[in-house]
Amino acid sequence: MTSDPIPGGFAGDRRISRKNLLKAALVATAVPLLAGGGVALARDAGSAGVPLAPTPDCDDGDGPTHDQMEGPYFKPNSPLRTSLVTAGTPGVPLTVSGYVFGRACRPIPGVLLDFWQADANGAYDMSGYAFRGHQLTDRSGAFTLTTIVAGLYPGRTRHIHVKAQAPGSRVLTTQLYFPGEPRNNTDTLYDPALLMNVRSAGSGKEGTFDFVLDIAQDPTDPTDPPTGPTDPPTGPGGGWAAGTPYTAGDRVTYGGVGYRCLQAHTALTGWEPPNVPALWERG
């Protein structure tokens, strides 16, 4: 298929897919433009006009976003926040935005995204929660992360870790990479399918990436995330209740079973403890 103009003034050699058309509609109705007037589409051409390796699409037989190893620096109980920095945080400012889709190209709201990365010097905070945080996708399936460009440490190229979990579905653990990094050629874990599209924006960078989760989104498929109050499992609610803010260590019962909270969050319908092992553990 030939390339066509992309909303926001970008163009690239890419297929027109249902996902891209949906993203254009979402951006036009609900998502603000980025600095400079462009739209944050993960398949836009890079700042040099060279198309990047595309995010895995959700149609035409392509697979979901690739998984990768967790690595040694993951910590549970990260704070609920969309920004990992303050005004005085050293490093090159970076904003990463995008959407989370299922295989049927429909956006998924309420997806838990847990990010962690190295600081500007390539160090991970193992005593606290610097450069660690989780968030939930909004009603349009969109997310935005405010951070810095991750630093380098021996043996690895620049990357950002992430865990993604839709309600009632398994956890995807993966990593996001930066284009044009010399170490991309020597890092044995590097996967070009996980490249963000990154461009300069003033003194910082803007990156985009779309996750495609292995969710069929068929109305009869049990892996579909719940979409309304009648979808979650039935049974006695015990101490768990939607709309309640929970902190790490809180204990509740649901369906007669006890659970311990792993990460601070505000409970949503569809996030009952049996559905989300990233938030609750049994016991």
PDB file of C-alpha atoms in Angstrom:
ATOM      1  CA  MET A   1       0.000   0.000   0.000  1.00  0.00           C
ATOM      2  CA  THR A   2       1.321   3.426  -0.831  1.00  0.00           C
ATOM      3  CA  SER A   3       2.037   6.031   1.786  1.00  0.00           C
ATOM      4  CA  ASP A   4      -0.591   8.674   2.482  1.00  0.00           C
ATOM      5  CA  PRO A   5      -0.613  11.906   4.439  1.00  0.00           C
ATOM      6  CA  ILE A   6      -0.773  11.429   8.189  1.00  0.00           C
ATOM      7  CA  PRO A   7      -2.853  13.713  10.402  1.00  0.00           C
ATOM      8  CA  GLY A   8      -0.743  16.466  11.930  1.00  0.00           C
ATOM      9  CA  GLY A   9       1.411  17.090   8.886  1.00  0.00           C
ATOM     10  CA  PHE A  10       3.644  14.008   9.035  1.00  0.00           C
ATOM     11  CA  ALA A  11       4.082  11.459   6.269  1.00  0.00           C
ATOM     12  CA  GLY A  12       5.698   8.054   6.182  1.00  0.00           C
ATOM     13  CA  ASP A  13       5.878   4.798   4.290  1.00  0.00           C
ATOM     14  CA  ARG A  14       3.390   2.768   6.275  1.00  0.00           C
ATOM     15  CA  ARG A  15       0.155   0.891   5.819  1.00  0.00           C
ATOM     16  CA  ILE A  16      -3.187   2.455   6.587  1.00  0.00           C
ATOM     17  CA  SER A  17      -4.697   0.302   9.295  1.00  0.00           C
ATOM     18  CA  ARG A  18      -7.856   0.403  11.351  1.00  0.00           C
ATOM     19  CA  LYS A  19      -5.712   1.225  14.346  1.00  0.00           C
ATOM     20  CA  ASN A  20      -4.158   4.271  12.700  1.00  0.00           C
ATOM     21  CA  LEU A  21      -7.533   5.583  11.567  1.00  0.00           C
ATOM     22  CA  LEU A  22      -8.885   5.076  15.070  1.00  0.00           C
ATOM     23  CA  LYS A  23      -5.884   6.859  16.574  1.00  0.00           C
ATOM     24  CA  ALA A  24      -6.428   9.821  14.259  1.00  0.00           C
ATOM     25  CA  ALA A  25     -10.036  10.027  15.391  1.00  0.00           C
ATOM     26  CA  LEU A  26      -9.063   9.763  19.050  1.00  0.00           C
ATOM     27  CA  VAL A  27      -6.457  12.468  18.673  1.00  0.00           C
ATOM     28  CA  ALA A  28      -8.897  14.750  16.898  1.00  0.00           C
ATOM     29  CA  THR A  29     -11.527  14.383  19.602  1.00  0.00           C
ATOM     30  CA  ALA A  30      -9.784  13.766  22.898  1.00  0.00           C
ATOM     31  CA  VAL A  31      -5.993  14.040  22.841  1.00  0.00           C
ATOM     32  CA  PRO A  32      -4.189  17.410  22.761  1.00  0.00           C
ATOM     33  CA  LEU A  33      -1.552  18.273  20.181  1.00  0.00           C
ATOM     34  CA  LEU A  34       2.078  18.243  21.199  1.00  0.00           C
ATOM     35  CA  ALA A  35       4.363  21.265  21.106  1.00  0.00           C
ATOM     36  CA  GLY A  36       4.920  22.361  17.521  1.00  0.00           C
ATOM     37  CA  GLY A  37       1.438  21.379  16.358  1.00  0.00           C
ATOM     38  CA  GLY A  38       2.182  17.737  15.518  1.00  0.00           C
ATOM     39  CA  VAL A  39       0.193  14.713  16.642  1.00  0.00           C
ATOM     40  CA  ALA A  40       1.880  12.013  18.709  1.00  0.00           C
ATOM     41  CA  LEU A  41       1.457   8.995  16.453  1.00  0.00           C
ATOM     42  CA  ALA A  42       3.791   6.075  17.085  1.00  0.00           C
ATOM     43  CA  ARG A  43       4.176   5.397  13.363  1.00  0.00           C
ATOM     44  CA  ASP A  44       5.095   8.945  12.357  1.00  0.00           C
ATOM     45  CA  ALA A  45       8.390   9.423  10.566  1.00  0.00           C
ATOM     46  CA  GLY A  46      11.319  10.424  12.751  1.00  0.00           C
ATOM     47  CA  SER A  47      12.673  13.940  12.951  1.00  0.00           C
ATOM     48  CA  ALA A  48      15.066  13.187  10.084  1.00  0.00           C
ATOM     49  CA  GLY A  49      12.181  12.055   7.869  1.00  0.00           C
ATOM     50  CA  VAL A  50      13.267   8.408   7.969  1.00  0.00           C
ATOM     51  CA  PRO A  51      10.486   5.974   8.921  1.00  0.00           C
ATOM     52  CA  LEU A  52      11.255   3.979  12.067  1.00  0.00           C
ATOM     53  CA  ALA A  53      10.585   0.295  12.561  1.00  0.00           C
ATOM     54  CA  PRO A  54       6.831   0.187  13.206  1.00  0.00           C
ATOM     55  CA  THR A  55       5.108  -0.686  16.416  1.00  0.00           C
ATOM     56  CA  PRO A  56       3.512  -4.148  16.010  1.00  0.00           C
ATOM     57  CA  ASP A  57       0.124  -3.591  14.398  1.00  0.00           C
ATOM     58  CA  CYS A  58      -3.118  -5.112  15.632  1.00  0.00           C
ATOM     59  CA  ASP A  59      -4.500  -6.335  12.316  1.00  0.00           C
ATOM     60  CA  ASP A  60      -3.405  -8.042   9.097  1.00  0.00           C
ATOM     61  CA  GLY A  61      -2.111 -11.011  11.098  1.00  0.00           C
ATOM     62  CA  ASP A  62       0.636  -9.148  12.945  1.00  0.00           C
ATOM     63  CA  GLY A  63       1.331 -10.109  16.539  1.00  0.00           C
ATOM     64  CA  PRO A  64       1.067  -8.194  19.796  1.00  0.00           C
ATOM     65  CA  THR A  65       3.864  -6.184  21.406  1.00  0.00           C
ATOM     66  CA  HIS A  66       6.927  -8.325  22.072  1.00  0.00           C
ATOM     67  CA  ASP A  67       7.733  -9.297  25.635  1.00  0.00           C
ATOM     68  CA  GLN A  68      11.186  -8.989  27.195  1.00  0.00           C
ATOM     69  CA  MET A  69      12.896  -9.977  30.416  1.00  0.00           C
ATOM     70  CA  GLU A  70      12.094  -8.103  33.617  1.00  0.00           C
ATOM     71  CA  GLY A  71      15.738  -7.563  34.562  1.00  0.00           C
ATOM     72  CA  PRO A  72      17.188  -7.327  38.084  1.00  0.00           C
ATOM     73  CA  TYR A  73      15.914  -3.864  39.031  1.00  0.00           C
ATOM     74  CA  PHE A  74      12.131  -4.202  39.182  1.00  0.00           C
ATOM     75  CA  LYS A  75      10.435  -3.286  42.483  1.00  0.00           C
ATOM     76  CA  PRO A  76       6.723  -3.699  43.282  1.00  0.00           C
ATOM     77  CA  ASN A  77       4.672  -1.046  45.078  1.00  0.00           C
ATOM     78  CA  SER A  78       5.654   1.852  42.805  1.00  0.00           C
ATOM     79  CA  PRO A  79       3.673   5.072  43.393  1.00  0.00           C
ATOM     80  CA  LEU A  80       0.669   5.993  41.281  1.00  0.00           C
ATOM     81  CA  ARG A  81       1.895   8.914  39.132  1.00  0.00           C
ATOM     82  CA  THR A  82       2.357   9.971  35.524  1.00  0.00           C
ATOM     83  CA  SER A  83       5.501  12.062  36.149  1.00  0.00           C
ATOM     84  CA  LEU A  84       8.769  10.589  37.409  1.00  0.00           C
ATOM     85  CA  VAL A  85      10.555  13.940  37.648  1.00  0.00           C
ATOM     86  CA  THR A  86      10.495  17.286  39.427  1.00  0.00           C
ATOM     87  CA  ALA A  87      11.621  20.712  38.225  1.00  0.00           C
ATOM     88  CA  GLY A  88      15.181  20.078  39.404  1.00  0.00           C
ATOM     89  CA  THR A  89      15.645  16.523  38.126  1.00  0.00           C
ATOM     90  CA  PRO A  90      18.856  16.311  36.058  1.00  0.00           C
ATOM     91  CA  GLY A  91      18.696  14.846  32.565  1.00  0.00           C
ATOM     92  CA  VAL A  92      17.152  15.461  29.169  1.00  0.00           C
ATOM     93  CA  PRO A  93      13.368  15.865  29.597  1.00  0.00           C
ATOM     94  CA  LEU A  94      11.329  13.165  27.862  1.00  0.00           C
ATOM     95  CA  THR A  95       7.592  12.717  27.400  1.00  0.00           C
ATOM     96  CA  VAL A  96       6.356   9.326  26.190  1.00  0.00           C
ATOM     97  CA  SER A  97       2.760   9.029  25.009  1.00  0.00           C
ATOM     98  CA  GLY A  98       0.659   6.520  23.144  1.00  0.00           C
ATOM     99  CA  TYR A  99      -2.254   4.115  23.323  1.00  0.00           C
ATOM    100  CA  VAL A 100      -2.929   0.554  24.400  1.00  0.00           C
ATOM    101  CA  PHE A 101      -4.927  -1.580  21.952  1.00  0.00           C
ATOM    102  CA  GLY A 102      -6.157  -5.145  21.794  1.00  0.00           C
ATOM    103  CA  ARG A 103      -5.786  -7.321  18.721  1.00  0.00           C
ATOM    104  CA  ALA A 104      -9.086  -6.038  17.289  1.00  0.00           C
ATOM    105  CA  CYS A 105      -7.671  -2.482  17.215  1.00  0.00           C
ATOM    106  CA  ARG A 106      -9.951  -1.238  19.972  1.00  0.00           C
ATOM    107  CA  PRO A 107      -8.349   0.900  22.701  1.00  0.00           C
ATOM    108  CA  ILE A 108      -8.339  -0.519  26.219  1.00  0.00           C
ATOM    109  CA  PRO A 109      -9.107   1.774  29.148  1.00  0.00           C
ATOM    110  CA  GLY A 110      -7.872   1.038  32.654  1.00  0.00           C
ATOM    111  CA  VAL A 111      -4.684  -0.766  31.603  1.00  0.00           C
ATOM    112  CA  LEU A 112      -2.095  -0.778  34.383  1.00  0.00           C
ATOM    113  CA  LEU A 113       1.271   0.497  33.084  1.00  0.00           C
ATOM    114  CA  ASP A 114       4.192   0.249  35.535  1.00  0.00           C
ATOM    115  CA  PHE A 115       7.355   2.061  34.353  1.00  0.00           C
ATOM    116  CA  TRP A 116      10.888   1.970  35.768  1.00  0.00           C
ATOM    117  CA  GLN A 117      14.232   3.140  34.390  1.00  0.00           C
ATOM    118  CA  ALA A 118      17.767   4.295  35.161  1.00  0.00           C
ATOM    119  CA  ASP A 119      18.551   7.893  36.053  1.00  0.00           C
ATOM    120  CA  ALA A 120      20.742  10.175  33.918  1.00  0.00           C
ATOM    121  CA  ASN A 121      23.862   8.412  35.255  1.00  0.00           C
ATOM    122  CA  GLY A 122      22.593   4.923  34.457  1.00  0.00           C
ATOM    123  CA  ALA A 123      21.758   4.014  38.067  1.00  0.00           C
ATOM    124  CA  TYR A 124      18.554   2.440  39.376  1.00  0.00           C
ATOM    125  CA  ASP A 125      17.123   3.505  42.728  1.00  0.00           C
ATOM    126  CA  MET A 126      16.834   0.327  44.810  1.00  0.00           C
ATOM    127  CA  SER A 127      16.307   2.065  48.158  1.00  0.00           C
ATOM    128  CA  GLY A 128      13.399   4.272  47.079  1.00  0.00           C
ATOM    129  CA  TYR A 129      11.164   4.855  44.083  1.00  0.00           C
ATOM    130  CA  ALA A 130      12.983   7.418  41.967  1.00  0.00           C
ATOM    131  CA  PHE A 131      12.136   6.896  38.284  1.00  0.00           C
ATOM    132  CA  ARG A 132       9.438   4.381  39.170  1.00  0.00           C
ATOM    133  CA  GLY A 133       5.695   4.812  38.856  1.00  0.00           C
ATOM    134  CA  HIS A 134       2.496   3.258  37.586  1.00  0.00           C
ATOM    135  CA  GLN A 135      -0.602   4.689  35.935  1.00  0.00           C
ATOM    136  CA  LEU A 136      -3.824   3.605  34.227  1.00  0.00           C
ATOM    137  CA  THR A 137      -4.799   4.327  30.638  1.00  0.00           C
ATOM    138  CA  ASP A 138      -7.698   6.774  30.279  1.00  0.00           C
ATOM    139  CA  ARG A 139     -11.066   6.162  28.621  1.00  0.00           C
ATOM    140  CA  SER A 140      -9.507   6.434  25.155  1.00  0.00           C
ATOM    141  CA  GLY A 141      -6.768   3.926  26.022  1.00  0.00           C
ATOM    142  CA  ALA A 142      -4.152   6.697  26.108  1.00  0.00           C
ATOM    143  CA  PHE A 143      -1.235   7.232  28.477  1.00  0.00           C
ATOM    144  CA  THR A 144       1.447   9.891  29.010  1.00  0.00           C
ATOM    145  CA  LEU A 145       4.683   9.498  30.960  1.00  0.00           C
ATOM    146  CA  THR A 146       6.883  12.452  31.946  1.00  0.00           C
ATOM    147  CA  THR A 147      10.474  11.435  32.675  1.00  0.00           C
ATOM    148  CA  ILE A 148      14.026  11.905  31.329  1.00  0.00           C
ATOM    149  CA  VAL A 149      16.091  10.089  28.714  1.00  0.00           C
ATOM    150  CA  ALA A 150      17.426   7.030  30.535  1.00  0.00           C
ATOM    151  CA  GLY A 151      21.156   6.935  31.182  1.00  0.00           C
ATOM    152  CA  LEU A 152      23.561   4.245  30.030  1.00  0.00           C
ATOM    153  CA  TYR A 153      25.106   1.514  32.110  1.00  0.00           C
ATOM    154  CA  PRO A 154      27.564  -1.258  31.103  1.00  0.00           C
ATOM    155  CA  GLY A 155      26.253  -3.801  28.628  1.00  0.00           C
ATOM    156  CA  ARG A 156      22.949  -2.117  27.776  1.00  0.00           C
ATOM    157  CA  THR A 157      21.605   0.473  25.389  1.00  0.00           C
ATOM    158  CA  ARG A 158      19.149   3.126  26.561  1.00  0.00           C
ATOM    159  CA  HIS A 159      15.780   1.676  27.499  1.00  0.00           C
ATOM    160  CA  ILE A 160      12.688   2.038  29.664  1.00  0.00           C
ATOM    161  CA  HIS A 161      11.081  -0.946  31.388  1.00  0.00           C
ATOM    162  CA  VAL A 162       7.324  -1.395  31.535  1.00  0.00           C
ATOM    163  CA  LYS A 163       4.742  -3.896  32.699  1.00  0.00           C
ATOM    164  CA  ALA A 164       1.277  -3.685  31.114  1.00  0.00           C
ATOM    165  CA  GLN A 165      -1.844  -5.455  32.304  1.00  0.00           C
ATOM    166  CA  ALA A 166      -5.422  -5.077  31.152  1.00  0.00           C
ATOM    167  CA  PRO A 167      -8.181  -5.990  33.626  1.00  0.00           C
ATOM    168  CA  GLY A 168      -8.404  -9.730  34.001  1.00  0.00           C
ATOM    169  CA  SER A 169      -5.482 -10.400  31.646  1.00  0.00           C
ATOM    170  CA  ARG A 170      -1.891 -11.526  32.033  1.00  0.00           C
ATOM    171  CA  VAL A 171       1.001  -9.140  32.596  1.00  0.00           C
ATOM    172  CA  LEU A 172       3.119  -8.122  29.607  1.00  0.00           C
ATOM    173  CA  THR A 173       6.695  -7.304  30.645  1.00  0.00           C
ATOM    174  CA  THR A 174       8.743  -5.495  28.023  1.00  0.00           C
ATOM    175  CA  GLN A 175      11.196  -2.657  27.322  1.00  0.00           C
ATOM    176  CA  LEU A 176      11.095   0.445  25.110  1.00  0.00           C
ATOM    177  CA  TYR A 177      14.129   1.570  23.105  1.00  0.00           C
ATOM    178  CA  PHE A 178      15.463   4.796  21.613  1.00  0.00           C
ATOM    179  CA  PRO A 179      16.266   5.084  17.863  1.00  0.00           C
ATOM    180  CA  GLY A 180      19.749   6.006  16.665  1.00  0.00           C
ATOM    181  CA  GLU A 181      21.587   4.725  19.745  1.00  0.00           C
ATOM    182  CA  PRO A 182      25.048   3.235  18.918  1.00  0.00           C
ATOM    183  CA  ARG A 183      24.574   0.512  21.521  1.00  0.00           C
ATOM    184  CA  ASN A 184      21.442  -0.736  19.789  1.00  0.00           C
ATOM    185  CA  ASN A 185      23.838  -2.702  17.558  1.00  0.00           C
ATOM    186  CA  THR A 186      25.610  -4.436  20.454  1.00  0.00           C
ATOM    187  CA  ASP A 187      22.899  -4.932  23.083  1.00  0.00           C
ATOM    188  CA  THR A 188      21.792  -8.569  22.813  1.00  0.00           C
ATOM    189  CA  LEU A 189      18.365  -7.744  24.292  1.00  0.00           C
ATOM    190  CA  TYR A 190      17.615  -4.904  21.881  1.00  0.00           C
ATOM    191  CA  ASP A 191      14.507  -5.486  19.731  1.00  0.00           C
ATOM    192  CA  PRO A 192      13.778  -3.026  16.872  1.00  0.00           C
ATOM    193  CA  ALA A 193      10.059  -3.830  17.149  1.00  0.00           C
ATOM    194  CA  LEU A 194      10.150  -2.039  20.519  1.00  0.00           C
ATOM    195  CA  LEU A 195      11.609   1.229  19.212  1.00  0.00           C
ATOM    196  CA  MET A 196       9.840   4.383  20.250  1.00  0.00           C
ATOM    197  CA  ASN A 197       9.464   7.176  17.736  1.00  0.00           C
ATOM    198  CA  VAL A 198      11.481  10.011  19.328  1.00  0.00           C
ATOM    199  CA  ARG A 199      11.859  13.591  18.166  1.00  0.00           C
ATOM    200  CA  SER A 200      13.393  16.746  19.595  1.00  0.00           C
ATOM    201  CA  ALA A 201      11.075  19.194  21.343  1.00  0.00           C
ATOM    202  CA  GLY A 202      12.841  22.316  22.578  1.00  0.00           C
ATOM    203  CA  SER A 203      15.431  21.257  25.142  1.00  0.00           C
ATOM    204  CA  GLY A 204      13.863  17.831  25.523  1.00  0.00           C
ATOM    205  CA  LYS A 205      12.492  14.858  23.615  1.00  0.00           C
ATOM    206  CA  GLU A 206       9.040  13.521  22.786  1.00  0.00           C
ATOM    207  CA  GLY A 207       8.515   9.810  22.237  1.00  0.00           C
ATOM    208  CA  THR A 208       5.509   7.773  21.173  1.00  0.00           C
ATOM    209  CA  PHE A 209       4.720   4.079  21.351  1.00  0.00           C
ATOM    210  CA  ASP A 210       1.538   2.013  21.075  1.00  0.00           C
ATOM    211  CA  PHE A 211       1.158  -1.248  22.966  1.00  0.00           C
ATOM    212  CA  VAL A 212      -0.860  -4.064  21.406  1.00  0.00           C
ATOM    213  CA  LEU A 213      -1.890  -6.575  24.051  1.00  0.00           C
ATOM    214  CA  ASP A 214      -2.719 -10.184  23.281  1.00  0.00           C
ATOM    215  CA  ILE A 215      -6.450  -9.680  23.841  1.00  0.00           C
ATOM    216  CA  ALA A 216      -8.819 -10.882  21.133  1.00  0.00           C
ATOM    217  CA  GLN A 217     -11.598  -8.379  22.022  1.00  0.00           C
ATOM    218  CA  ASP A 218     -14.255 -10.782  20.840  1.00  0.00           C
ATOM    219  CA  PRO A 219     -17.494 -10.434  22.823  1.00  0.00           C
ATOM    220  CA  THR A 220     -17.433 -14.180  23.511  1.00  0.00           C
ATOM    221  CA  ASP A 221     -13.743 -14.331  24.387  1.00  0.00           C
ATOM    222  CA  PRO A 222     -13.101 -14.774  28.135  1.00  0.00           C
ATOM    223  CA  THR A 223      -9.874 -12.767  27.878  1.00  0.00           C
ATOM    224  CA  ASP A 224     -11.760  -9.549  27.065  1.00  0.00           C
ATOM    225  CA  PRO A 225     -11.419  -6.888  29.760  1.00  0.00           C
ATOM    226  CA  PRO A 226     -14.668  -6.154  31.583  1.00  0.00           C
ATOM    227  CA  THR A 227     -16.475  -3.149  30.102  1.00  0.00           C
ATOM    228  CA  GLY A 228     -19.279  -2.558  32.576  1.00  0.00           C
ATOM    229  CA  PRO A 229     -20.594  -3.338  36.014  1.00  0.00           C
ATOM    230  CA  THR A 230     -22.137  -6.624  34.843  1.00  0.00           C
ATOM    231  CA  ASP A 231     -18.873  -7.972  33.431  1.00  0.00           C
ATOM    232  CA  PRO A 232     -16.707  -8.537  36.558  1.00  0.00           C
ATOM    233  CA  PRO A 233     -16.959 -11.888  38.361  1.00  0.00           C
ATOM    234  CA  THR A 234     -19.994 -12.269  40.572  1.00  0.00           C
ATOM    235  CA  GLY A 235     -19.888 -13.275  44.213  1.00  0.00           C
ATOM    236  CA  PRO A 236     -19.587 -11.700  47.631  1.00  0.00           C
ATOM    237  CA  GLY A 237     -17.505  -8.547  47.620  1.00  0.00           C
ATOM    238  CA  GLY A 238     -16.125  -8.856  51.125  1.00  0.00           C
ATOM    239  CA  GLY A 239     -13.960  -5.895  52.079  1.00  0.00           C
ATOM    240  CA  TRP A 240     -13.001  -4.919  48.516  1.00  0.00           C
ATOM    241  CA  ALA A 241     -14.975  -2.047  46.968  1.00  0.00           C
ATOM    242  CA  ALA A 242     -14.631  -0.095  43.722  1.00  0.00           C
ATOM    243  CA  GLY A 243     -13.686   3.538  44.256  1.00  0.00           C
ATOM    244  CA  THR A 244     -11.684   2.809  47.407  1.00  0.00           C
ATOM    245  CA  PRO A 245      -8.073   4.062  47.576  1.00  0.00           C
ATOM    246  CA  TYR A 246      -5.784   1.234  48.682  1.00  0.00           C
ATOM    247  CA  THR A 247      -2.149   1.394  49.747  1.00  0.00           C
ATOM    248  CA  ALA A 248       0.507  -1.308  49.598  1.00  0.00           C
ATOM    249  CA  GLY A 249      -0.025  -3.784  52.421  1.00  0.00           C
ATOM    250  CA  ASP A 250      -3.773  -3.245  52.769  1.00  0.00           C
ATOM    251  CA  ARG A 251      -5.722  -6.473  53.172  1.00  0.00           C
ATOM    252  CA  VAL A 252      -9.199  -7.157  51.821  1.00  0.00           C
ATOM    253  CA  THR A 253     -11.468 -10.107  51.176  1.00  0.00           C
ATOM    254  CA  TYR A 254     -13.229 -10.822  47.910  1.00  0.00           C
ATOM    255  CA  GLY A 255     -15.348 -13.872  47.210  1.00  0.00           C
ATOM    256  CA  GLY A 256     -14.455 -15.187  50.653  1.00  0.00           C
ATOM    257  CA  VAL A 257     -10.700 -15.112  49.882  1.00  0.00           C
ATOM    258  CA  GLY A 258      -8.147 -12.787  51.479  1.00  0.00           C
ATOM    259  CA  TYR A 259      -5.794 -10.616  49.388  1.00  0.00           C
ATOM    260  CA  ARG A 260      -2.909  -8.232  50.119  1.00  0.00           C
ATOM    261  CA  CYS A 261      -2.423  -5.028  48.102  1.00  0.00           C
ATOM    262  CA  LEU A 262       0.897  -4.872  46.214  1.00  0.00           C
ATOM    263  CA  GLN A 263       0.654  -1.382  44.700  1.00  0.00           C
ATOM    264  CA  ALA A 264      -1.155   1.756  45.811  1.00  0.00           C
ATOM    265  CA  HIS A 265      -4.156   2.461  43.573  1.00  0.00           C
ATOM    266  CA  THR A 266      -7.818   3.459  43.535  1.00  0.00           C
ATOM    267  CA  ALA A 267      -9.994   0.426  42.871  1.00  0.00           C
ATOM    268  CA  LEU A 268     -11.928   0.300  39.600  1.00  0.00           C
ATOM    269  CA  THR A 269     -14.751  -1.960  38.487  1.00  0.00           C
ATOM    270  CA  GLY A 270     -13.008  -4.774  36.626  1.00  0.00           C
ATOM    271  CA  TRP A 271      -9.951  -4.663  38.903  1.00  0.00           C
ATOM    272  CA  GLU A 272     -11.273  -7.121  41.489  1.00  0.00           C
ATOM    273  CA  PRO A 273      -8.376  -8.915  43.261  1.00  0.00           C
ATOM    274  CA  PRO A 274      -8.674 -12.225  41.338  1.00  0.00           C
ATOM    275  CA  ASN A 275      -8.289 -10.295  38.054  1.00  0.00           C
ATOM    276  CA  VAL A 276      -5.144  -8.292  38.749  1.00  0.00           C
ATOM    277  CA  PRO A 277      -2.139 -10.116  40.232  1.00  0.00           C
ATOM    278  CA  ALA A 278      -0.088  -6.971  39.596  1.00  0.00           C
ATOM    279  CA  LEU A 279      -2.154  -5.218  42.282  1.00  0.00           C
ATOM    280  CA  TRP A 280      -3.225  -8.018  44.647  1.00  0.00           C
ATOM    281  CA  GLU A 281      -1.712 -11.245  45.887  1.00  0.00           C
ATOM    282  CA  ARG A 282      -3.674 -13.992  47.554  1.00  0.00           C
ATOM    283  CA  GLY A 283      -3.039 -14.622  51.206  1.00  0.00           C
TER     284      GLY A 283
END
